mmCIF file with all atom_site columns, C-alpha atoms in Angstrom:
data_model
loop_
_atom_site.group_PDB
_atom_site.id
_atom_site.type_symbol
_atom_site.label_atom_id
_atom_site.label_alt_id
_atom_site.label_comp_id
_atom_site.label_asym_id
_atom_site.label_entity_id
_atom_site.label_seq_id
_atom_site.pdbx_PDB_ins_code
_atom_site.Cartn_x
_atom_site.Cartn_y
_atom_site.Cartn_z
_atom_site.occupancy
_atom_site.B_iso_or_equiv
_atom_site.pdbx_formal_charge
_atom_site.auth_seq_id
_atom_site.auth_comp_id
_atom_site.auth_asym_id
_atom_site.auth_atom_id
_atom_site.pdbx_PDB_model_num
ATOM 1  C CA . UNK A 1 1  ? -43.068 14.785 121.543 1.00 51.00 ? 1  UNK A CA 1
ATOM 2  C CA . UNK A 1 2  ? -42.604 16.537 124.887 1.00 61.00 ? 2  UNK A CA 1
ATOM 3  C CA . UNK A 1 3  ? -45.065 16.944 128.061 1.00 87.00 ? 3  UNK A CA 1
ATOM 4  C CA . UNK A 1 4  ? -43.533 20.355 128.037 1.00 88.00 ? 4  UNK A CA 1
ATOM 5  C CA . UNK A 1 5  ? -44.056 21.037 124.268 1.00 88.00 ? 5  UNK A CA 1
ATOM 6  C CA . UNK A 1 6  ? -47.629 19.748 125.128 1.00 88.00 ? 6  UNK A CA 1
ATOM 7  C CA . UNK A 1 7  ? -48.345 21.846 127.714 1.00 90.00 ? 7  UNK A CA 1
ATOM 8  C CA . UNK A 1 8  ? -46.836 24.742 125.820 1.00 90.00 ? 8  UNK A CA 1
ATOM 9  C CA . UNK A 1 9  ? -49.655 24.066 123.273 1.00 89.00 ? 9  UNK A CA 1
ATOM 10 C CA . UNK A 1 10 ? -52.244 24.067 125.524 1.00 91.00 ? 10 UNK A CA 1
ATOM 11 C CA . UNK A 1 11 ? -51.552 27.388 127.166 1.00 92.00 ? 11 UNK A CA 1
ATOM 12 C CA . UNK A 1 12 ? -51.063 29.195 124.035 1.00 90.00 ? 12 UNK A CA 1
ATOM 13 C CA . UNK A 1 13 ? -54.409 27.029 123.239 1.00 89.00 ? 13 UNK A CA 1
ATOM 14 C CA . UNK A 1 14 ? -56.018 28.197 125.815 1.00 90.00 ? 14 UNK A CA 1
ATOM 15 C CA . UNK A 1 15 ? -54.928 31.669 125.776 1.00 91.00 ? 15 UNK A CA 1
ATOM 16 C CA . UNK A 1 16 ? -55.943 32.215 122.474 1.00 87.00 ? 16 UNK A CA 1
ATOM 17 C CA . UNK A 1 17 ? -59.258 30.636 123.176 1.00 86.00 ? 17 UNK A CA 1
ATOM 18 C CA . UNK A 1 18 ? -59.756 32.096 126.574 1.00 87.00 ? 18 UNK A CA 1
ATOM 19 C CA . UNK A 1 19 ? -60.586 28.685 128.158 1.00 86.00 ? 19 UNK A CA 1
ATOM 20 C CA . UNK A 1 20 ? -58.987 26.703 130.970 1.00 88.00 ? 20 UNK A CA 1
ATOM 21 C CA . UNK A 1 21 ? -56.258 24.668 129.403 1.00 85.00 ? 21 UNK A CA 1
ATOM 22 C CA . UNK A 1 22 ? -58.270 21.579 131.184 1.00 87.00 ? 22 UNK A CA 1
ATOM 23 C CA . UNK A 1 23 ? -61.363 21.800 128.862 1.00 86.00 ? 23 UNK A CA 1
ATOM 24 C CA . UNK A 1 24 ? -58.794 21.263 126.232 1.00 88.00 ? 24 UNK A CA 1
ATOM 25 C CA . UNK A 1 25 ? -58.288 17.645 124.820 1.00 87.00 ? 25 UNK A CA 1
ATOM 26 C CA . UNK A 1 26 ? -54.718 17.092 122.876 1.00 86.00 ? 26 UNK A CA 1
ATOM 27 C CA . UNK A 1 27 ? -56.767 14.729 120.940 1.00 89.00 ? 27 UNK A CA 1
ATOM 28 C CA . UNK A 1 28 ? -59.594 16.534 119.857 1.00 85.00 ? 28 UNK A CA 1
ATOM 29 C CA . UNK A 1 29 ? -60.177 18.200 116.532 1.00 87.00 ? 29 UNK A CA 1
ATOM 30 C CA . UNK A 1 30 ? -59.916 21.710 117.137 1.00 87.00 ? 30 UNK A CA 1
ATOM 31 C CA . UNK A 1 31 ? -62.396 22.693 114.475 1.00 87.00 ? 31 UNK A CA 1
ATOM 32 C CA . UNK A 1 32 ? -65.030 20.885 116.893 1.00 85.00 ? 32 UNK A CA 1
ATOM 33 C CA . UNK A 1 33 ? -63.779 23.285 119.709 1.00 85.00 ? 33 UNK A CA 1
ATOM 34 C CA . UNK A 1 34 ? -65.792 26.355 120.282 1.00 84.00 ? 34 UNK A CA 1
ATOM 35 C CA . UNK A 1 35 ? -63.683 29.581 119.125 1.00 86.00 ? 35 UNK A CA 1
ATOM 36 C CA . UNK A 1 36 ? -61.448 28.368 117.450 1.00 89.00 ? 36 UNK A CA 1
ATOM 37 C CA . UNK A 1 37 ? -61.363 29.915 114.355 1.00 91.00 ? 37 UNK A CA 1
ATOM 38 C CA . UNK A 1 38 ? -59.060 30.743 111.434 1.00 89.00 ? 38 UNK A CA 1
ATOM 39 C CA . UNK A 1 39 ? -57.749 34.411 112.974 1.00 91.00 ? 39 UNK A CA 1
ATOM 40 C CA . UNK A 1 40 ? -56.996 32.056 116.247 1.00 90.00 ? 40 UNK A CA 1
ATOM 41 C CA . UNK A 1 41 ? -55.359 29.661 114.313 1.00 90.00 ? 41 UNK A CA 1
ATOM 42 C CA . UNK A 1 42 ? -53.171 32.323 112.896 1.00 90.00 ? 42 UNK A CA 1
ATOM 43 C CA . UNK A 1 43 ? -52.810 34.106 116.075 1.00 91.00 ? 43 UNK A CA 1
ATOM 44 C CA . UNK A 1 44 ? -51.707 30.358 117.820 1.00 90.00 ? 44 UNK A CA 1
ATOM 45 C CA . UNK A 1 45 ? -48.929 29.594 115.226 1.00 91.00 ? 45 UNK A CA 1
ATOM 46 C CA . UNK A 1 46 ? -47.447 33.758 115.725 1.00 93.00 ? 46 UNK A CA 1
ATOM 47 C CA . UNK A 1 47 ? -47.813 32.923 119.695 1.00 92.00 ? 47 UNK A CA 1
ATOM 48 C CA . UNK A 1 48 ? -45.722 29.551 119.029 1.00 91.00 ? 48 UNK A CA 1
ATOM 49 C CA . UNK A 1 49 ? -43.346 30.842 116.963 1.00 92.00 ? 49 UNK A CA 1
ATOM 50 C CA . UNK A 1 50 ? -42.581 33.814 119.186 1.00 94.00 ? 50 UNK A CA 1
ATOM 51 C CA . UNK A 1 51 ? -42.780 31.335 122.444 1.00 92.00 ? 51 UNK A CA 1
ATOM 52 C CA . UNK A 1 52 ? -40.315 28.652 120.877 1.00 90.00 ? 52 UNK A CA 1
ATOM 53 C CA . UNK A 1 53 ? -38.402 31.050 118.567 1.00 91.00 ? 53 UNK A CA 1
ATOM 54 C CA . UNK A 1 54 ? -39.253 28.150 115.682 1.00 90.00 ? 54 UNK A CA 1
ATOM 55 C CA . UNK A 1 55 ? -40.479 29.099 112.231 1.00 90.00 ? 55 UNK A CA 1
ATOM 56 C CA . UNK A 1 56 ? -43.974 27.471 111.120 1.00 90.00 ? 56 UNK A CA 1
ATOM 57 C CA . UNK A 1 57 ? -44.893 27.320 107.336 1.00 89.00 ? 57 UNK A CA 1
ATOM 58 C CA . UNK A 1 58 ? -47.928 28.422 105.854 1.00 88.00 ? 58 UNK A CA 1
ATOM 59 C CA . UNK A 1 59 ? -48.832 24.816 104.824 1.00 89.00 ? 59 UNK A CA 1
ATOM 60 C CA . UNK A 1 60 ? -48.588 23.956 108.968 1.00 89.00 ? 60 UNK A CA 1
ATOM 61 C CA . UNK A 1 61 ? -51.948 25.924 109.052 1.00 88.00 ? 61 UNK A CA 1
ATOM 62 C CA . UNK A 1 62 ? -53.591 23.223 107.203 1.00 91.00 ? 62 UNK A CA 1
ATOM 63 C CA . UNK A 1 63 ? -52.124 20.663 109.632 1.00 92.00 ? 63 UNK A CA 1
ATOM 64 C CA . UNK A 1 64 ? -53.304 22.410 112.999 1.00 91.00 ? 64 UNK A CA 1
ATOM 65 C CA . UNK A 1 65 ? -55.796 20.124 113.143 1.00 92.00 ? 65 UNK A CA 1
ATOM 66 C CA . UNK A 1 66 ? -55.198 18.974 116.982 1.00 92.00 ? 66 UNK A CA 1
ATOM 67 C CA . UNK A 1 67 ? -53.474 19.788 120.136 1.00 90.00 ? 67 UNK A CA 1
ATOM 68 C CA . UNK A 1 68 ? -51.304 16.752 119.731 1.00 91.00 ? 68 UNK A CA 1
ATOM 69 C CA . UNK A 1 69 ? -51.156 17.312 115.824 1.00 93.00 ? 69 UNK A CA 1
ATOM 70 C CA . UNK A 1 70 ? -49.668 21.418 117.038 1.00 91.00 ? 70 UNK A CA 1
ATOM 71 C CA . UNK A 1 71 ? -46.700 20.221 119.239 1.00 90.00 ? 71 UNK A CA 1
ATOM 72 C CA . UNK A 1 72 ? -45.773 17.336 116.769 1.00 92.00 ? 72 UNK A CA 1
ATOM 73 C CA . UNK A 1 73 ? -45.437 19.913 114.232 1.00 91.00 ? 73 UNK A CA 1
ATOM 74 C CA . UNK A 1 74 ? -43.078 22.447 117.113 1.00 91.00 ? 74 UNK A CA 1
ATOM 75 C CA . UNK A 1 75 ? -40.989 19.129 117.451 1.00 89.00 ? 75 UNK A CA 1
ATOM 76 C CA . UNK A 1 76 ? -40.493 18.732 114.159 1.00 90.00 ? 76 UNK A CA 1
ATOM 77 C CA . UNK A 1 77 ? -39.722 22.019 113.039 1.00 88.00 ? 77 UNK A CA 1
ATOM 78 C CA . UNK A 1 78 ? -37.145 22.460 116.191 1.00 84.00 ? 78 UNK A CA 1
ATOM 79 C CA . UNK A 1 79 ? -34.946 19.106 114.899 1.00 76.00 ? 79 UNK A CA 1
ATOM 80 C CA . UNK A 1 80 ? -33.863 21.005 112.036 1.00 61.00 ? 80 UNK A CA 1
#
């Protein structure tokens, strides 16, 4: 995984949530994180896909489960 994939994540993160991108920890669970809900989940995986020009799948909603867990996914889906 990238720093810049990272930090990607965390703006779109933070955008969606509207929260400094410092109050955001990669490793945290982001159902513990206040506002984040499913419609931000949603609107985070359009925002990625539209930032990085990579597809997500459906199922990677289920596995947005952390900051970290978000750009692992970007990587992955961008090596195919």
């Amino acid at each position: 995984m990238t720093d810049e994939t990272t930090d990607l994540i965390l703006t779109l993160v933070s955008e969606a949530l509207d929260v400094d991108p410092a109050e955001l920890d990669t490793d945290a669970e982001l159902a513990d994180v206040e506002g984040w809900d499913s419609l931000r989940q949603l609107n985070v995986m359009i925002a990625i896909e539209e930032s990085t020009g990579v597809a997500m799948e459906p199922d990677d909603l289920r596995e947005m489960t952390t900051l970290g867990r978000i750009a692992q996914l970007v990587v992955a889906r961008q090596g195919r």
